[in-house]
PDB file of C-alpha atoms and ligand atoms in Angstrom:
ATOM      1  CA  MET A   3       1.067 -14.658 -16.526  1.00 96.00           C
ATOM      2  CA  LYS A   4      -2.097 -12.821 -17.019  1.00 97.00           C
ATOM      3  CA  VAL A   5      -4.857 -10.838 -14.798  1.00 98.00           C
ATOM      4  CA  LEU A   6      -8.053 -10.959 -15.619  1.00 97.00           C
ATOM      5  CA  LEU A   7     -11.845 -11.139 -14.266  1.00 97.00           C
ATOM      6  CA  ASP A   8     -12.897 -14.566 -13.949  1.00 97.00           C
ATOM      7  CA  ASP A   9     -15.995 -16.499 -14.209  1.00 97.00           C
ATOM      8  CA  GLU A  10     -17.594 -15.071 -10.857  1.00 97.00           C
ATOM      9  CA  GLY A  11     -16.429 -11.450 -12.165  1.00 97.00           C
ATOM     10  CA  ASN A  12     -13.647 -11.338  -9.220  1.00 97.00           C
ATOM     11  CA  VAL A  13      -9.783 -10.247 -10.295  1.00 97.00           C
ATOM     12  CA  ASN A  14      -7.976 -13.626 -10.977  1.00 98.00           C
ATOM     13  CA  TYR A  15      -5.132 -14.785 -12.512  1.00 98.00           C
ATOM     14  CA  ASP A  16      -4.673 -17.425 -15.204  1.00 97.00           C
ATOM     15  CA  LYS A  17      -1.628 -19.638 -13.830  1.00 96.00           C
ATOM     16  CA  ILE A  18       1.774 -19.788 -11.577  1.00 96.00           C
ATOM     17  CA  THR A  19       4.320 -21.554 -13.235  1.00 94.00           C
ATOM     18  CA  ARG A  20       7.506 -22.359 -11.804  1.00 92.00           C
ATOM     19  CA  SER A  21       9.454 -19.843 -13.709  1.00 96.00           C
ATOM     20  CA  SER A  22       6.553 -17.127 -12.526  1.00 98.00           C
ATOM     21  CA  THR A  23       8.289 -13.648 -10.707  1.00 98.00           C
ATOM     22  CA  VAL A  24       6.383 -11.004  -8.405  1.00 98.00           C
ATOM     23  CA  GLN A  25       7.365  -8.721 -11.396  1.00 98.00           C
ATOM     24  CA  GLU A  26       5.568 -10.632 -13.753  1.00 98.00           C
ATOM     25  CA  LEU A  27       2.338 -10.491 -11.646  1.00 98.00           C
ATOM     26  CA  LEU A  28       2.953  -6.787 -11.280  1.00 98.00           C
ATOM     27  CA  ASP A  29       3.241  -6.603 -15.016  1.00 98.00           C
ATOM     28  CA  ALA A  30       0.578  -8.065 -15.090  1.00 98.00           C
ATOM     29  CA  ILE A  31      -1.807  -6.163 -12.851  1.00 98.00           C
ATOM     30  CA  ASP A  32      -0.709  -2.871 -15.118  1.00 96.00           C
ATOM     31  CA  ILE A  33      -1.729  -4.580 -18.458  1.00 97.00           C
ATOM     32  CA  PHE A  34      -5.297  -5.288 -16.420  1.00 97.00           C
ATOM     33  CA  LEU A  35      -5.493  -1.841 -15.006  1.00 96.00           C
ATOM     34  CA  LYS A  36      -4.922  -0.113 -18.477  1.00 95.00           C
ATOM     35  CA  ASP A  37      -8.245  -1.985 -20.178  1.00 94.00           C
ATOM     36  CA  ASN A  38      -9.631  -1.692 -16.482  1.00 93.00           C
ATOM     37  CA  GLU A  39      -9.341   1.924 -15.659  1.00 91.00           C
ATOM     38  CA  LEU A  40      -9.678   3.118 -12.336  1.00 89.00           C
ATOM     39  CA  HIS A  41     -10.408   6.922 -12.238  1.00 90.00           C
ATOM     40  CA  CYS A  42      -8.433   7.322  -8.940  1.00 90.00           C
ATOM     41  CA  ASP A  43      -8.978  11.353  -9.738  1.00 87.00           C
ATOM     42  CA  LYS A  44     -12.452  11.368  -9.828  1.00 89.00           C
ATOM     43  CA  CYS A  45     -12.950   8.525  -6.728  1.00 91.00           C
ATOM     44  CA  GLU A  46     -14.966   9.727  -3.745  1.00 89.00           C
ATOM     45  CA  ASP A  47     -14.066   6.687  -1.719  1.00 91.00           C
ATOM     46  CA  SER A  48      -9.872   7.378  -1.626  1.00 93.00           C
ATOM     47  CA  CYS A  49      -7.618   3.683  -0.821  1.00 94.00           C
ATOM     48  CA  CYS A  50      -5.664   6.424  -0.193  1.00 95.00           C
ATOM     49  CA  LYS A  51      -7.958   8.443   2.664  1.00 94.00           C
ATOM     50  CA  LYS A  52      -8.860   5.595   4.328  1.00 92.00           C
ATOM     51  CA  PRO A  53      -7.568   5.421   7.935  1.00 90.00           C
ATOM     52  CA  TRP A  54      -6.376   1.925   7.805  1.00 91.00           C
ATOM     53  CA  ALA A  55      -2.400   0.864   7.544  1.00 94.00           C
ATOM     54  CA  VAL A  56       0.153   1.877   4.384  1.00 97.00           C
ATOM     55  CA  GLU A  57       2.747  -0.871   4.832  1.00 97.00           C
ATOM     56  CA  PHE A  58       5.894  -0.436   3.611  1.00 98.00           C
ATOM     57  CA  ASP A  59       8.341  -2.813   2.296  1.00 98.00           C
ATOM     58  CA  ASN A  60      12.274  -2.887   1.985  1.00 98.00           C
ATOM     59  CA  VAL A  61      12.591  -2.512  -2.102  1.00 98.00           C
ATOM     60  CA  CYS A  62      10.283   0.442  -1.972  1.00 98.00           C
ATOM     61  CA  VAL A  63      11.648   1.810   0.919  1.00 98.00           C
ATOM     62  CA  ASN A  64      15.650   1.808  -1.038  1.00 98.00           C
ATOM     63  CA  THR A  65      14.351   2.714  -4.063  1.00 98.00           C
ATOM     64  CA  LEU A  66      12.661   5.754  -2.486  1.00 98.00           C
ATOM     65  CA  CYS A  67      16.510   6.188  -0.473  1.00 98.00           C
ATOM     66  CA  ASN A  68      18.764   5.625  -3.799  1.00 98.00           C
ATOM     67  CA  TRP A  69      19.780   2.641  -1.946  1.00 97.00           C
ATOM     68  CA  ASP A  70      21.661   5.139   0.477  1.00 97.00           C
ATOM     69  CA  ASN A  71      21.458   2.466   3.932  1.00 94.00           C
ATOM     70  CA  ASN A  72      21.765   6.302   6.000  1.00 95.00           C
ATOM     71  CA  ALA A  73      18.600   7.568   3.860  1.00 97.00           C
ATOM     72  CA  VAL A  74      16.908   4.231   4.972  1.00 97.00           C
ATOM     73  CA  ARG A  75      17.691   4.933   8.522  1.00 95.00           C
ATOM     74  CA  ASP A  76      16.296   8.270   8.629  1.00 96.00           C
ATOM     75  CA  PHE A  77      13.573   7.789   6.559  1.00 98.00           C
ATOM     76  CA  ILE A  78      12.810   4.648   8.937  1.00 97.00           C
ATOM     77  CA  GLN A  79      12.995   6.696  12.048  1.00 96.00           C
ATOM     78  CA  ASP A  80      11.236   9.656  10.595  1.00 98.00           C
ATOM     79  CA  LYS A  81       8.151   8.262   8.726  1.00 98.00           C
ATOM     80  CA  LEU A  82       7.149   4.971   9.437  1.00 98.00           C
ATOM     81  CA  VAL A  83       6.629   3.002  12.543  1.00 98.00           C
ATOM     82  CA  MET A  84       6.861  -0.644  13.696  1.00 97.00           C
ATOM     83  CA  LYS A  85       3.616  -2.329  13.972  1.00 96.00           C
ATOM     84  CA  GLU A  86       2.723  -6.594  14.329  1.00 94.00           C
ATOM     85  CA  ASN A  87       0.964  -8.480  11.607  1.00 92.00           C
ATOM     86  CA  PHE A  88      -1.701 -10.595  14.010  1.00 88.00           C
ATOM     87  CA  PHE A  89      -2.826 -12.506  11.162  1.00 87.00           C
ATOM     88  CA  LYS A  90       0.599 -13.714   9.925  1.00 89.00           C
ATOM     89  CA  GLN A  91       2.435 -12.839  13.137  1.00 91.00           C
ATOM     90  CA  PHE A  92       5.590 -10.725  12.128  1.00 93.00           C
ATOM     91  CA  ASP A  93       7.013  -7.419  12.486  1.00 95.00           C
ATOM     92  CA  GLN A  94       6.171  -4.665   9.763  1.00 97.00           C
ATOM     93  CA  TYR A  95       6.932  -1.302   9.380  1.00 98.00           C
ATOM     94  CA  VAL A  96       3.851   1.029   8.516  1.00 98.00           C
ATOM     95  CA  LEU A  97       3.239   5.121   7.674  1.00 98.00           C
ATOM     96  CA  LYS A  98       2.833   7.413  10.734  1.00 97.00           C
ATOM     97  CA  LYS A  99      -0.429   8.903   9.455  1.00 95.00           C
ATOM     98  CA  ASP A 100      -3.683  10.093  10.561  1.00 89.00           C
ATOM     99  CA  ALA A 101      -6.079   9.147   8.022  1.00 89.00           C
ATOM    100  CA  ASN A 102      -4.905  10.185   4.805  1.00 94.00           C
ATOM    101  CA  CYS A 103      -1.318   8.534   3.243  1.00 97.00           C
ATOM    102  CA  ASN A 104       1.226  11.249   3.369  1.00 96.00           C
ATOM    103  CA  PHE A 105       1.840  10.665  -0.031  1.00 97.00           C
ATOM    104  CA  VAL A 106      -1.505  11.266  -1.687  1.00 96.00           C
ATOM    105  CA  THR A 107      -2.073  14.577  -3.676  1.00 94.00           C
ATOM    106  CA  LYS A 108      -4.555  16.925  -3.872  1.00 91.00           C
ATOM    107  CA  THR A 109      -6.085  15.186  -6.971  1.00 90.00           C
ATOM    108  CA  ASN A 110      -5.987  12.125  -5.287  1.00 92.00           C
ATOM    109  CA  LEU A 111      -3.444  10.817  -6.836  1.00 93.00           C
ATOM    110  CA  CYS A 112      -0.097   9.212  -5.500  1.00 96.00           C
ATOM    111  CA  SER A 113       2.942  11.383  -5.464  1.00 97.00           C
ATOM    112  CA  ILE A 114       5.257   8.001  -5.415  1.00 98.00           C
ATOM    113  CA  TYR A 115       3.358   6.135  -7.624  1.00 96.00           C
ATOM    114  CA  GLU A 116       6.408   4.964  -9.727  1.00 96.00           C
ATOM    115  CA  GLN A 117       8.127   3.634  -6.223  1.00 97.00           C
ATOM    116  CA  ARG A 118       5.244   2.784  -4.454  1.00 98.00           C
ATOM    117  CA  PRO A 119       5.067   0.255  -1.966  1.00 98.00           C
ATOM    118  CA  ILE A 120       4.336  -3.730  -3.006  1.00 98.00           C
ATOM    119  CA  ILE A 121       0.726  -3.358  -0.781  1.00 97.00           C
ATOM    120  CA  CYS A 122      -0.436  -0.706  -3.172  1.00 97.00           C
ATOM    121  CA  ARG A 123       1.435  -2.373  -6.338  1.00 97.00           C
ATOM    122  CA  LEU A 124      -0.858  -5.279  -5.947  1.00 98.00           C
ATOM    123  CA  PHE A 125      -4.139  -3.469  -4.423  1.00 95.00           C
ATOM    124  CA  ILE A 126      -6.872  -3.481  -7.065  1.00 95.00           C
ATOM    125  CA  CYS A 127      -9.995  -1.596  -5.873  1.00 94.00           C
ATOM    126  CA  SER A 128     -12.718  -4.789  -7.578  1.00 93.00           C
ATOM    127  CA  ALA A 129     -13.986  -8.086  -6.036  1.00 96.00           C
ATOM    128  CA  LYS A 130     -11.009 -10.054  -5.738  1.00 97.00           C
ATOM    129  CA  SER A 131     -10.862 -13.695  -5.968  1.00 98.00           C
ATOM    130  CA  HIS A 132     -10.108 -15.856  -2.994  1.00 97.00           C
ATOM    131  CA  ARG A 133      -6.732 -16.990  -4.480  1.00 97.00           C
ATOM    132  CA  TYR A 134      -5.590 -13.514  -5.700  1.00 98.00           C
ATOM    133  CA  ASN A 135      -5.664 -12.039  -2.141  1.00 97.00           C
ATOM    134  CA  VAL A 136      -3.651 -14.957  -0.653  1.00 97.00           C
ATOM    135  CA  ILE A 137      -0.994 -14.574  -3.122  1.00 98.00           C
ATOM    136  CA  ARG A 138      -1.568 -10.677  -2.791  1.00 97.00           C
ATOM    137  CA  GLU A 139      -0.899 -11.172   0.946  1.00 96.00           C
ATOM    138  CA  LEU A 140       1.803 -13.769   0.929  1.00 97.00           C
ATOM    139  CA  ILE A 141       4.164 -11.393  -1.780  1.00 98.00           C
ATOM    140  CA  GLY A 142       3.407  -8.369   0.973  1.00 97.00           C
ATOM    141  CA  ALA A 143       4.515 -10.131   3.808  1.00 97.00           C
ATOM    142  CA  ALA A 144       7.985 -11.378   2.661  1.00 98.00           C
ATOM    143  CA  TYR A 145       8.375  -7.865   1.297  1.00 98.00           C
ATOM    144  CA  LEU A 146       7.196  -6.392   4.526  1.00 98.00           C
ATOM    145  CA  GLU A 147       9.293  -8.557   6.965  1.00 97.00           C
ATOM    146  CA  ALA A 148      12.291  -8.002   4.581  1.00 98.00           C
ATOM    147  CA  LEU A 149      12.254  -4.201   5.445  1.00 97.00           C
ATOM    148  CA  VAL A 150      12.606  -5.144   9.258  1.00 96.00           C
ATOM    149  CA  SER A 151      14.857  -7.874   8.476  1.00 96.00           C
ATOM    150  CA  GLU A 152      16.896  -5.577   6.721  1.00 96.00           C
ATOM    151  CA  GLU A 153      17.363  -2.873   9.299  1.00 94.00           C
ATOM    152  CA  LYS A 154      18.188  -5.918  11.788  1.00 92.00           C
ATOM    153  CA  ILE A 155      21.365  -6.625   9.584  1.00 91.00           C
ATOM    154  CA  ARG A 156      22.274  -2.835   9.277  1.00 88.00           C
ATOM    155  CA  ASN A 157      21.479  -1.772  12.973  1.00 82.00           C
ATOM    156  CA  ILE A 158      22.325  -4.842  15.063  1.00 80.00           C
ATOM    157  CA  TYR A 159      24.745  -7.270  15.719  1.00 80.00           C
ATOM    158  CA  ILE A 160      23.707 -10.687  14.942  1.00 86.00           C
ATOM    159  CA  THR A 161      25.267 -14.175  14.980  1.00 89.00           C
ATOM    160  CA  HIS A 162      25.345 -16.036  11.567  1.00 90.00           C
ATOM    161  CA  THR A 163      22.709 -18.175  12.344  1.00 91.00           C
ATOM    162  CA  ILE A 164      20.465 -15.318  13.106  1.00 90.00           C
ATOM    163  CA  LEU A 165      21.276 -14.283   9.413  1.00 90.00           C
ATOM    164  CA  ASP A 166      20.748 -17.597   7.868  1.00 92.00           C
ATOM    165  CA  MET A 167      17.539 -17.096   9.688  1.00 92.00           C
ATOM    166  CA  ILE A 168      16.896 -14.143   8.204  1.00 94.00           C
ATOM    167  CA  LYS A 169      17.856 -14.754   4.972  1.00 94.00           C
ATOM    168  CA  ARG A 170      15.516 -17.940   4.490  1.00 96.00           C
ATOM    169  CA  ASN A 171      13.217 -15.258   3.221  1.00 98.00           C
ATOM    170  CA  PRO A 172      13.769 -14.665  -0.583  1.00 98.00           C
ATOM    171  CA  ALA A 173      12.653 -11.235  -0.143  1.00 98.00           C
ATOM    172  CA  VAL A 174      15.280 -10.065   1.927  1.00 97.00           C
ATOM    173  CA  LEU A 175      18.278  -8.175   0.230  1.00 96.00           C
ATOM    174  CA  ALA A 176      15.906  -8.639  -2.943  1.00 97.00           C
ATOM    175  CA  LYS A 177      16.947  -5.523  -5.322  1.00 97.00           C
ATOM    176  CA  ASP A 178      14.121  -5.492  -7.358  1.00 98.00           C
ATOM    177  CA  TYR A 179      10.492  -7.780  -7.095  1.00 98.00           C
ATOM    178  CA  SER A 180      12.074 -10.404  -9.739  1.00 98.00           C
ATOM    179  CA  VAL A 181      11.657 -12.989  -6.644  1.00 98.00           C
ATOM    180  CA  LEU A 182       9.755 -16.397  -7.624  1.00 98.00           C
ATOM    181  CA  LEU A 183       6.256 -16.720  -6.889  1.00 98.00           C
ATOM    182  CA  ASP A 184       7.332 -20.612  -5.920  1.00 97.00           C
ATOM    183  CA  ASP A 185       9.818 -19.441  -3.759  1.00 98.00           C
ATOM    184  CA  ILE A 186       7.752 -17.016  -1.600  1.00 98.00           C
ATOM    185  CA  ILE A 187       4.907 -19.389  -1.667  1.00 98.00           C
ATOM    186  CA  LEU A 188       7.319 -22.349   0.100  1.00 97.00           C
ATOM    187  CA  TYR A 189       8.880 -19.576   2.880  1.00 97.00           C
ATOM    188  CA  ALA A 190       5.169 -18.839   3.313  1.00 97.00           C
ATOM    189  CA  GLN A 191       4.826 -22.382   4.209  1.00 96.00           C
ATOM    190  CA  GLU A 192       7.947 -22.633   6.564  1.00 96.00           C
ATOM    191  CA  GLU A 193       6.318 -19.616   8.165  1.00 95.00           C
ATOM    192  CA  GLY A 194       2.859 -21.328   8.436  1.00 94.00           C
ATOM    193  CA  TRP A 195       1.229 -18.198   6.817  1.00 95.00           C
ATOM    194  CA  LEU A 196      -0.085 -20.557   4.505  1.00 95.00           C
ATOM    195  CA  ASP A 197      -3.547 -22.707   4.872  1.00 92.00           C
ATOM    196  CA  VAL A 198      -2.466 -25.903   3.394  1.00 90.00           C
ATOM    197  CA  ASP A 199      -6.196 -25.770   1.843  1.00 90.00           C
ATOM    198  CA  ASP A 200      -5.078 -22.543  -0.562  1.00 95.00           C
ATOM    199  CA  LEU A 201      -1.893 -24.221  -1.486  1.00 95.00           C
ATOM    200  CA  GLN A 202      -3.187 -26.069  -4.070  1.00 93.00           C
ATOM    201  CA  GLU A 203      -5.559 -23.658  -5.142  1.00 95.00           C
ATOM    202  CA  LEU A 204      -2.846 -21.258  -6.314  1.00 96.00           C
ATOM    203  CA  TYR A 205      -1.150 -23.393  -8.515  1.00 95.00           C
ATOM    204  CA  GLN A 206      -4.665 -24.495 -10.356  1.00 94.00           C
ATOM    205  CA  ALA A 207      -4.344 -22.906 -13.944  1.00 93.00           C
ATOM    206  CA  LEU A 208      -7.987 -21.014 -14.954  1.00 92.00           C
TER     207      LEU A 208
HETATM  208  S1  SF4 B  23      -7.499   2.400  -6.248  1.00 85.62           S
HETATM  209 FE1  SF4 B  23      -8.214   3.763  -4.749  1.00 85.62          FE
HETATM  210  S2  SF4 B  23      -8.093   5.916  -5.307  1.00 85.62           S
HETATM  211 FE2  SF4 B  23      -7.886   5.021  -7.277  1.00 85.62          FE
HETATM  212  S3  SF4 B  23     -10.597   4.353  -7.773  1.00 85.62           S
HETATM  213 FE3  SF4 B  23     -10.088   2.646  -6.669  1.00 85.62          FE
HETATM  214  S4  SF4 B  23     -10.339   3.169  -4.474  1.00 85.62           S
HETATM  215 FE4  SF4 B  23     -10.761   4.842  -5.764  1.00 85.62          FE
HETATM  216  S1  SF4 B  24       1.746   5.265  -0.718  1.00 85.62           S
HETATM  217 FE1  SF4 B  24       0.032   6.024  -3.188  1.00 85.62          FE
HETATM  218  S2  SF4 B  24      -0.762   4.545  -3.582  1.00 85.62           S
HETATM  219 FE2  SF4 B  24       0.177   3.965  -1.808  1.00 85.62          FE
HETATM  220  S3  SF4 B  24      -1.529   4.636   0.013  1.00 85.62           S
HETATM  221 FE3  SF4 B  24       0.260   6.147  -0.609  1.00 85.62          FE
HETATM  222  S4  SF4 B  24      -0.387   7.781  -2.212  1.00 85.62           S
HETATM  223 FE4  SF4 B  24      -1.789   5.750  -2.057  1.00 85.62          FE
END
């Protein structure tokens, strides 16, 4: 998988195959950013200093907390707050903050860069193609919802039926970002997160 600038000058990807994973897309973004370097340290309009929500996903929080359930519980209680995602209608955790993200340094860099949330990893501050934005939102939604679902599994007694329902999301209990994009797209379809018109476009090769 490759991330590139398409004919319209938008950030895009070449193709999704049956075996493409979220991690492959993240690796492709890293390669793209090496060739199209962002100068965050000199940026006067930092995306990390905007009032918008910084959304936290399960893999990010688990990694920051060294996969310790008690530390995850404390992190969620101390640093995050639950907010509804109005567009896709599910609950997600966002950072408690005013304007700046709590993890941005004085020199405009991310102090948790290696463990930063999936939404930050997928963000590129250039014009993006529609389908790049669609896949970015679907991946984000699956991993964000997974954090809330895992919190339910940890803290609340739930029946096997509810557990089976929760585990339909392929990102639930994921140890990393190696989930298949195909599985995320299928789950997004089941949840009504994906416009039928967008489905075909996601799989078209550039
Ligand atoms: S990623 Fe954010 S901080 Fe870095 S250059 Fe882009 S807008 Fe600025
Ligand atoms: S977690 Fe890091 S990359 Fe994400 S908004 Fe905060 S400072 Fe920026």
